[in-house]
Amino acid sequence: MSENQPAIGTARVKRGMAEMLKGGVIMDVVNAEQAKIAEDAGAVAVMALERVPADIRAQGGISRMSDPDMIDGIINAVSIPVMAKARIGHFVEAQVLQSLGVDYVDESEVLSPADFANHIDKWQFTVPFVCGATNLGEALRRITEGAAMIRSKGEAGTGDVSNATTHMRRIRAEIRRLQTLPEDELYVAAKELQAPYELVKEVAEAGRLPVVLFTAGGIATPADAAMMMQLGAEGVFVGSGIFKSGNPAQRAAAIVKATTFHDDPDVIAKVSRGLGEAMVGINVEDEPVPHRLSERGW
Amino acid sequence: MNIGVLALQGDVREHLSALAESDVLARPVRRPEELAGVDGLVIPGGESTAISNLAVSFGLLDPIRKRIADGMPVYGSCAGMIMLAGTVLDGRPDQESFQGIDMTVRRNAFGRQVDSFEAPVEIEDIEGGPFHAVFIRAPWVEETGRDVRVLGRVAEGDAAGRIVAVRQGNLLATAFHPELTGDLRVHRYFVEMVRQAL
């Protein structure tokens, strides 16, 4: 094969795909009809899953990759990218999703973990992966395994933004701290972060992750999305917040606009008017620790 | 000289830095009044349906069309190419573009993300060897009008011969993303277009 032959599945096209989603909103959808509403509202991608996190939380049980028929239905319904979730460590679910032609796989703590030690070796895939993280070390370990995009985890299915802010502030603060360290202290920093030294050094020099950083988990209003953008997120995942609310189409469009104009309170005020009921939500603090999804993944 | 980058959604930062490295003051444009202050505009990569939706919502569609008609130089990469196309295939029925280039562009023409690829592309007008071109769910140009000059095509593989870079007057478009590779030649070429139009 000559070197002029097209190369697929490179780190650059995987990470580049996430660059194209920046400033945008990715919405959880459970059927083709919701996917269309999301696309109409200006979503940059949809996340196909069987149950939104709020329902996973309410119904309990083991939560798995979605039915391929349902994913196909969504792929056929919209022209924007379609993402889908695989369980942590479940590399065969990821293989199936790649074979279905999804555009991004979310190795997600929202589903029940399939492996309590190992995440998927994401370098083995042509399809890119996004993974959740609650801190910088976790983000860097996922990137080491081949993740091409990171989202702060927050606490999915709650409508409570407090954990999203905690995780985003923590990741950003840890990056800032790395920037202040003299070079000889980066070795210990790498040890503490449990991440490879080269990657830690790269982050210290660039002042940001080598992949795009989105936010997720508890975003329910335009103001939530805008706050996360002001805290340094490069885009927003909204799960239960849209289709568990009173008027999904209008709320979806409002969150898209608030994400683009995240630094303009006049726009956020305008789009926040008359949205109807937000998802009821639950306080993360009321959720006993073993039930917190963000503690899954290591 | 001020060049704007349409900052509704997409890889705005990469274009801003590529322009900064080309020694140009570049600024994000999200509002009609910000558009008024620029001499040229870059439309970034991103999701064309989302960019179209936001351009309509925030009143940028007609002002940008008017500036294009008045001769403002514009460069679009990927979604930006779609936004400059007279006709878009495989788009949403309500998808609007700024038009300007007399061409028919097919969205996601090379396939889904698993088909996204890197390949060398020679660009007419630009010296220094082929570009290392990055195509991400990229469009291609299916038809061009008489006044459109084809600047580059895919060289090898299944899509060999497909048109991926064009110019019509002060409008330039590539299906790939030079802003992702650190190769500044397309941005410098565009800056020169803006300079000559001043």
GROMACS .gro file of N, CA, C and O in nm, chain A residues 2 4-10 12-14 16-17 19-24 39-42 44 75 79-82 101-103 126-128 208 234 256-257 260-261 263-264 267, chain B residues 7-14 30-31 45-47 49-50 53-54 57-58 90-92 107-108 112-120 132 134-137 156-157 177 179-181:
model
  352
    2SER      N    1   0.064   0.215  -0.090
    2SER     CA    2   0.147   0.336  -0.096
    2SER      C    3   0.108   0.430   0.018
    2SER      O    4  -0.001   0.422   0.073
    4ASN      N    5   0.030   0.719  -0.008
    4ASN     CA    6  -0.074   0.812  -0.053
    4ASN      C    7  -0.215   0.757  -0.033
    4ASN      O    8  -0.312   0.827  -0.053
    5GLN      N    9  -0.223   0.630   0.004
    5GLN     CA   10  -0.355   0.571   0.027
    5GLN      C   11  -0.421   0.640   0.147
    5GLN      O   12  -0.353   0.673   0.244
    6PRO      N   13  -0.550   0.664   0.138
    6PRO     CA   14  -0.620   0.724   0.252
    6PRO      C   15  -0.604   0.639   0.379
    6PRO      O   16  -0.611   0.517   0.372
    7ALA      N   17  -0.584   0.706   0.494
    7ALA     CA   18  -0.572   0.636   0.622
    7ALA      C   19  -0.694   0.667   0.707
    7ALA      O   20  -0.726   0.784   0.731
    8ILE      N   21  -0.764   0.561   0.752
    8ILE     CA   22  -0.883   0.583   0.836
    8ILE      C   23  -0.849   0.552   0.982
    8ILE      O   24  -0.748   0.488   1.011
    9GLY      N   25  -0.935   0.597   1.073
    9GLY     CA   26  -0.922   0.561   1.214
    9GLY      C   27  -0.798   0.615   1.283
    9GLY      O   28  -0.756   0.563   1.385
   10THR      N   29  -0.738   0.720   1.229
   10THR     CA   30  -0.619   0.778   1.292
   10THR      C   31  -0.660   0.862   1.413
   10THR      O   32  -0.775   0.904   1.425
   12ARG      N   33  -0.587   1.155   1.465
   12ARG     CA   34  -0.626   1.288   1.419
   12ARG      C   35  -0.771   1.294   1.372
   12ARG      O   36  -0.842   1.390   1.402
   13VAL      N   37  -0.817   1.195   1.298
   13VAL     CA   38  -0.958   1.202   1.255
   13VAL      C   39  -1.052   1.174   1.373
   13VAL      O   40  -1.163   1.226   1.377
   14LYS      N   41  -1.005   1.093   1.470
   14LYS     CA   42  -1.091   1.068   1.586
   14LYS      C   43  -1.103   1.192   1.673
   14LYS      O   44  -1.212   1.233   1.713
   16GLY      N   45  -1.023   1.493   1.581
   16GLY     CA   46  -1.076   1.601   1.497
   16GLY      C   47  -1.227   1.600   1.494
   16GLY      O   48  -1.291   1.705   1.494
   17MET      N   49  -1.286   1.483   1.492
   17MET     CA   50  -1.432   1.472   1.492
   17MET      C   51  -1.490   1.546   1.613
   17MET      O   52  -1.589   1.620   1.602
   19GLU      N   53  -1.347   1.791   1.772
   19GLU     CA   54  -1.325   1.935   1.753
   19GLU      C   55  -1.444   1.998   1.679
   19GLU      O   56  -1.481   2.113   1.703
   20MET      N   57  -1.501   1.921   1.586
   20MET     CA   58  -1.612   1.974   1.504
   20MET      C   59  -1.741   1.987   1.585
   20MET      O   60  -1.835   2.051   1.542
   21LEU      N   61  -1.747   1.921   1.700
   21LEU     CA   62  -1.869   1.927   1.783
   21LEU      C   63  -1.866   2.043   1.881
   21LEU      O   64  -1.966   2.073   1.947
   22LYS      N   65  -1.749   2.108   1.891
   22LYS     CA   66  -1.731   2.212   1.993
   22LYS      C   67  -1.836   2.322   1.983
   22LYS      O   68  -1.878   2.359   1.874
   23GLY      N   69  -1.870   2.375   2.099
   23GLY     CA   70  -1.969   2.482   2.103
   23GLY      C   71  -2.109   2.430   2.080
   23GLY      O   72  -2.203   2.508   2.064
   24GLY      N   73  -2.124   2.298   2.076
   24GLY     CA   74  -2.253   2.240   2.044
   24GLY      C   75  -2.310   2.157   2.157
   24GLY      O   76  -2.246   2.137   2.261
   39GLU      N   77  -3.241   1.717   1.632
   39GLU     CA   78  -3.179   1.774   1.513
   39GLU      C   79  -3.246   1.906   1.474
   39GLU      O   80  -3.178   2.004   1.441
   40ASP      N   81  -3.379   1.910   1.482
   40ASP     CA   82  -3.452   2.034   1.452
   40ASP      C   83  -3.406   2.147   1.542
   40ASP      O   84  -3.404   2.263   1.501
   41ALA      N   85  -3.373   2.114   1.667
   41ALA     CA   86  -3.338   2.217   1.765
   41ALA      C   87  -3.195   2.267   1.746
   41ALA      O   88  -3.155   2.365   1.807
   42GLY      N   89  -3.118   2.199   1.662
   42GLY     CA   90  -2.980   2.244   1.638
   42GLY      C   91  -2.876   2.164   1.716
   42GLY      O   92  -2.762   2.212   1.731
   44VAL      N   93  -2.574   1.911   1.773
   44VAL     CA   94  -2.464   1.875   1.683
   44VAL      C   95  -2.451   1.724   1.671
   44VAL      O   96  -2.381   1.674   1.582
   75ILE      N   97  -3.011   0.626   1.335
   75ILE     CA   98  -2.914   0.661   1.229
   75ILE      C   99  -2.989   0.700   1.101
   75ILE      O  100  -2.953   0.795   1.033
   79SER      N  101  -2.944   1.330   1.002
   79SER     CA  102  -2.822   1.341   0.923
   79SER      C  103  -2.703   1.385   1.008
   79SER      O  104  -2.591   1.389   0.960
   80ILE      N  105  -2.729   1.420   1.134
   80ILE     CA  106  -2.618   1.460   1.223
   80ILE      C  107  -2.554   1.334   1.282
   80ILE      O  108  -2.611   1.225   1.273
   81PRO      N  109  -2.434   1.347   1.342
   81PRO     CA  110  -2.367   1.229   1.396
   81PRO      C  111  -2.451   1.160   1.505
   81PRO      O  112  -2.523   1.224   1.580
   82VAL      N  113  -2.439   1.028   1.510
   82VAL     CA  114  -2.509   0.949   1.611
   82VAL      C  115  -2.405   0.879   1.699
   82VAL      O  116  -2.316   0.811   1.649
  101GLY      N  117  -2.202   0.134   1.254
  101GLY     CA  118  -2.170   0.262   1.190
  101GLY      C  119  -2.198   0.383   1.277
  101GLY      O  120  -2.213   0.494   1.224
  102VAL      N  121  -2.204   0.365   1.410
  102VAL     CA  122  -2.222   0.485   1.493
  102VAL      C  123  -2.096   0.570   1.480
  102VAL      O  124  -1.988   0.520   1.448
  103ASP      N  125  -2.111   0.701   1.503
  103ASP     CA  126  -2.001   0.794   1.478
  103ASP      C  127  -1.911   0.811   1.600
  103ASP      O  128  -1.796   0.857   1.586
  126THR      N  129  -1.166   0.168   1.496
  126THR     CA  130  -1.171   0.278   1.398
  126THR      C  131  -1.263   0.388   1.449
  126THR      O  132  -1.238   0.506   1.428
  127VAL      N  133  -1.371   0.349   1.515
  127VAL     CA  134  -1.465   0.447   1.568
  127VAL      C  135  -1.401   0.516   1.689
  127VAL      O  136  -1.328   0.452   1.766
  128PRO      N  137  -1.421   0.648   1.704
  128PRO     CA  138  -1.366   0.716   1.821
  128PRO      C  139  -1.452   0.696   1.946
  128PRO      O  140  -1.569   0.662   1.937
  208ARG      N  141  -0.417   2.260   2.854
  208ARG     CA  142  -0.547   2.194   2.834
  208ARG      C  143  -0.523   2.049   2.794
  208ARG      O  144  -0.411   2.008   2.763
  234GLU      N  145  -1.614   2.270   2.658
  234GLU     CA  146  -1.612   2.308   2.517
  234GLU      C  147  -1.741   2.269   2.446
  234GLU      O  148  -1.756   2.292   2.326
  256VAL      N  149  -2.937   2.496   2.313
  256VAL     CA  150  -2.842   2.515   2.202
  256VAL      C  151  -2.801   2.662   2.194
  256VAL      O  152  -2.681   2.695   2.186
  257LYS      N  153  -2.898   2.751   2.201
  257LYS     CA  154  -2.867   2.895   2.189
  257LYS      C  155  -2.786   2.944   2.309
  257LYS      O  156  -2.692   3.023   2.293
  260THR      N  157  -2.415   2.848   2.267
  260THR     CA  158  -2.340   2.936   2.176
  260THR      C  159  -2.316   3.073   2.240
  260THR      O  160  -2.206   3.127   2.233
  261PHE      N  161  -2.420   3.131   2.303
  261PHE     CA  162  -2.408   3.264   2.363
  261PHE      C  163  -2.394   3.253   2.515
  261PHE      O  164  -2.459   3.326   2.589
  263ASP      N  165  -2.182   3.348   2.715
  263ASP     CA  166  -2.129   3.463   2.788
  263ASP      C  167  -2.220   3.585   2.773
  263ASP      O  168  -2.179   3.697   2.804
  264ASP      N  169  -2.342   3.565   2.723
  264ASP     CA  170  -2.432   3.678   2.701
  264ASP      C  171  -2.562   3.657   2.779
  264ASP      O  172  -2.655   3.591   2.731
  267VAL      N  173  -2.910   3.702   2.610
  267VAL     CA  174  -2.958   3.590   2.527
  267VAL      C  175  -3.009   3.477   2.617
  267VAL      O  176  -3.116   3.420   2.592
  305ALA      N  177  -1.842   3.218   1.469
  305ALA     CA  178  -1.821   3.145   1.594
  305ALA      C  179  -1.952   3.094   1.654
  305ALA      O  180  -1.973   3.101   1.775
  306LEU      N  181  -2.041   3.044   1.571
  306LEU     CA  182  -2.167   2.990   1.621
  306LEU      C  183  -2.148   2.850   1.676
  306LEU      O  184  -2.212   2.810   1.772
  307GLN      N  185  -2.058   2.775   1.614
  307GLN     CA  186  -2.034   2.636   1.655
  307GLN      C  187  -1.920   2.582   1.568
  307GLN      O  188  -1.906   2.624   1.453
  308GLY      N  189  -1.838   2.492   1.626
  308GLY     CA  190  -1.736   2.426   1.546
  308GLY      C  191  -1.594   2.455   1.592
  308GLY      O  192  -1.574   2.503   1.704
  309ASP      N  193  -1.496   2.426   1.505
  309ASP     CA  194  -1.356   2.441   1.549
  309ASP      C  195  -1.305   2.583   1.525
  309ASP      O  196  -1.211   2.606   1.449
  310VAL      N  197  -1.370   2.675   1.592
  310VAL     CA  198  -1.340   2.818   1.583
  310VAL      C  199  -1.197   2.848   1.631
  310VAL      O  200  -1.121   2.919   1.565
  311ARG      N  201  -1.161   2.789   1.746
  311ARG     CA  202  -1.030   2.818   1.805
  311ARG      C  203  -0.916   2.784   1.710
  311ARG      O  204  -0.820   2.858   1.698
  312GLU      N  205  -0.928   2.671   1.640
  312GLU     CA  206  -0.821   2.628   1.550
  312GLU      C  207  -0.803   2.728   1.435
  312GLU      O  208  -0.691   2.757   1.395
  328ARG      N  209  -2.024   3.648   1.603
  328ARG     CA  210  -2.151   3.581   1.634
  328ARG      C  211  -2.270   3.672   1.610
  328ARG      O  212  -2.384   3.628   1.619
  329ARG      N  213  -2.244   3.802   1.587
  329ARG     CA  214  -2.354   3.897   1.576
  329ARG      C  215  -2.336   3.982   1.450
  329ARG      O  216  -2.223   4.005   1.407
  343GLY      N  217  -1.508   2.443   1.044
  343GLY     CA  218  -1.566   2.311   1.044
  343GLY      C  219  -1.664   2.300   1.160
  343GLY      O  220  -1.652   2.373   1.259
  344GLY      N  221  -1.760   2.211   1.149
  344GLY     CA  222  -1.858   2.197   1.255
  344GLY      C  223  -1.974   2.116   1.199
  344GLY      O  224  -1.957   2.040   1.104
  345GLU      N  225  -2.091   2.135   1.258
  345GLU     CA  226  -2.209   2.065   1.209
  345GLU      C  227  -2.292   2.166   1.130
  345GLU      O  228  -2.347   2.260   1.187
  347THR      N  229  -2.580   2.172   0.990
  347THR     CA  230  -2.721   2.195   1.023
  347THR      C  231  -2.733   2.284   1.146
  347THR      O  232  -2.821   2.369   1.153
  348ALA      N  233  -2.642   2.266   1.243
  348ALA     CA  234  -2.646   2.349   1.365
  348ALA      C  235  -2.605   2.492   1.331
  348ALA      O  236  -2.666   2.589   1.380
  351ASN      N  237  -2.890   2.659   1.149
  351ASN     CA  238  -2.996   2.688   1.244
  351ASN      C  239  -2.965   2.815   1.326
  351ASN      O  240  -3.048   2.905   1.340
  352LEU      N  241  -2.842   2.824   1.378
  352LEU     CA  242  -2.804   2.937   1.462
  352LEU      C  243  -2.790   3.065   1.379
  352LEU      O  244  -2.822   3.175   1.425
  355SER      N  245  -3.140   3.188   1.340
  355SER     CA  246  -3.194   3.239   1.468
  355SER      C  247  -3.135   3.372   1.508
  355SER      O  248  -3.203   3.454   1.568
  356PHE      N  249  -3.006   3.392   1.483
  356PHE     CA  250  -2.941   3.513   1.532
  356PHE      C  251  -2.919   3.616   1.421
  356PHE      O  252  -2.832   3.703   1.433
  388ASP      N  253  -2.832   1.586   0.044
  388ASP     CA  254  -2.831   1.511   0.169
  388ASP      C  255  -2.828   1.601   0.293
  388ASP      O  256  -2.775   1.565   0.397
  389GLY      N  257  -2.884   1.720   0.278
  389GLY     CA  258  -2.895   1.809   0.393
  389GLY      C  259  -3.035   1.797   0.451
  389GLY      O  260  -3.114   1.713   0.408
  390ARG      N  261  -3.066   1.883   0.548
  390ARG     CA  262  -3.203   1.890   0.595
  390ARG      C  263  -3.282   1.974   0.497
  390ARG      O  264  -3.227   2.065   0.435
  405ARG      N  265  -2.339   1.644   0.139
  405ARG     CA  266  -2.299   1.632   0.281
  405ARG      C  267  -2.258   1.489   0.313
  405ARG      O  268  -2.314   1.395   0.259
  406ASN      N  269  -2.163   1.475   0.406
  406ASN     CA  270  -2.118   1.342   0.454
  406ASN      C  271  -2.094   1.247   0.337
  406ASN      O  272  -2.126   1.129   0.344
  410ARG      N  273  -1.969   0.777   0.696
  410ARG     CA  274  -1.983   0.813   0.836
  410ARG      C  275  -1.845   0.833   0.898
  410ARG      O  276  -1.743   0.822   0.830
  411GLN      N  277  -1.841   0.857   1.030
  411GLN     CA  278  -1.713   0.886   1.095
  411GLN      C  279  -1.611   0.773   1.076
  411GLN      O  280  -1.493   0.800   1.059
  412VAL      N  281  -1.656   0.647   1.077
  412VAL     CA  282  -1.558   0.538   1.059
  412VAL      C  283  -1.489   0.544   0.923
  412VAL      O  284  -1.385   0.481   0.902
  413ASP      N  285  -1.546   0.621   0.829
  413ASP     CA  286  -1.484   0.638   0.697
  413ASP      C  287  -1.398   0.764   0.688
  413ASP      O  288  -1.337   0.790   0.584
  414SER      N  289  -1.399   0.846   0.793
  414SER     CA  290  -1.317   0.968   0.792
  414SER      C  291  -1.171   0.931   0.771
  414SER      O  292  -1.125   0.829   0.820
  415PHE      N  293  -1.096   1.015   0.698
  415PHE     CA  294  -0.961   0.972   0.658
  415PHE      C  295  -0.865   1.090   0.641
  415PHE      O  296  -0.906   1.206   0.637
  416GLU      N  297  -0.738   1.054   0.631
  416GLU     CA  298  -0.633   1.150   0.597
  416GLU      C  299  -0.571   1.106   0.466
  416GLU      O  300  -0.549   0.987   0.446
  417ALA      N  301  -0.542   1.201   0.378
  417ALA     CA  302  -0.479   1.168   0.249
  417ALA      C  303  -0.415   1.294   0.192
  417ALA      O  304  -0.458   1.405   0.222
  418PRO      N  305  -0.311   1.278   0.111
  418PRO     CA  306  -0.249   1.395   0.051
  418PRO      C  307  -0.334   1.452  -0.062
  418PRO      O  308  -0.393   1.376  -0.139
  430HIS      N  309  -0.140   1.760   0.362
  430HIS     CA  310  -0.183   1.643   0.437
  430HIS      C  311  -0.327   1.675   0.479
  430HIS      O  312  -0.349   1.745   0.576
  432VAL      N  313  -0.710   1.636   0.610
  432VAL     CA  314  -0.789   1.561   0.707
  432VAL      C  315  -0.938   1.578   0.672
  432VAL      O  316  -0.989   1.690   0.673
  433PHE      N  317  -1.003   1.466   0.641
  433PHE     CA  318  -1.145   1.468   0.603
  433PHE      C  319  -1.228   1.404   0.714
  433PHE      O  320  -1.206   1.288   0.749
  434ILE      N  321  -1.323   1.481   0.771
  434ILE     CA  322  -1.404   1.430   0.882
  434ILE      C  323  -1.552   1.440   0.844
  434ILE      O  324  -1.605   1.551   0.833
  435ARG      N  325  -1.613   1.326   0.822
  435ARG     CA  326  -1.753   1.325   0.773
  435ARG      C  327  -1.768   1.435   0.667
  435ARG      O  328  -1.864   1.513   0.669
  454GLU      N  329  -0.609   0.937  -0.448
  454GLU     CA  330  -0.614   0.791  -0.456
  454GLU      C  331  -0.728   0.733  -0.373
  454GLU      O  332  -0.795   0.806  -0.300
  455GLY      N  333  -0.746   0.603  -0.383
  455GLY     CA  334  -0.850   0.536  -0.304
  455GLY      C  335  -0.984   0.536  -0.376
  455GLY      O  336  -0.993   0.577  -0.492
  475HIS      N  337  -0.969   1.994   0.649
  475HIS     CA  338  -0.945   2.085   0.760
  475HIS      C  339  -0.798   2.122   0.774
  475HIS      O  340  -0.728   2.064   0.858
  477GLU      N  341  -0.686   2.360   0.926
  477GLU     CA  342  -0.668   2.417   1.060
  477GLU      C  343  -0.632   2.311   1.163
  477GLU      O  344  -0.591   2.343   1.273
  478LEU      N  345  -0.647   2.183   1.128
  478LEU     CA  346  -0.614   2.078   1.225
  478LEU      C  347  -0.471   2.029   1.214
  478LEU      O  348  -0.427   1.947   1.295
  479THR      N  349  -0.399   2.072   1.110
  479THR     CA  350  -0.269   2.009   1.084
  479THR      C  351  -0.150   2.100   1.110
  479THR      O  352  -0.036   2.055   1.105
   0.00000   0.00000   0.00000
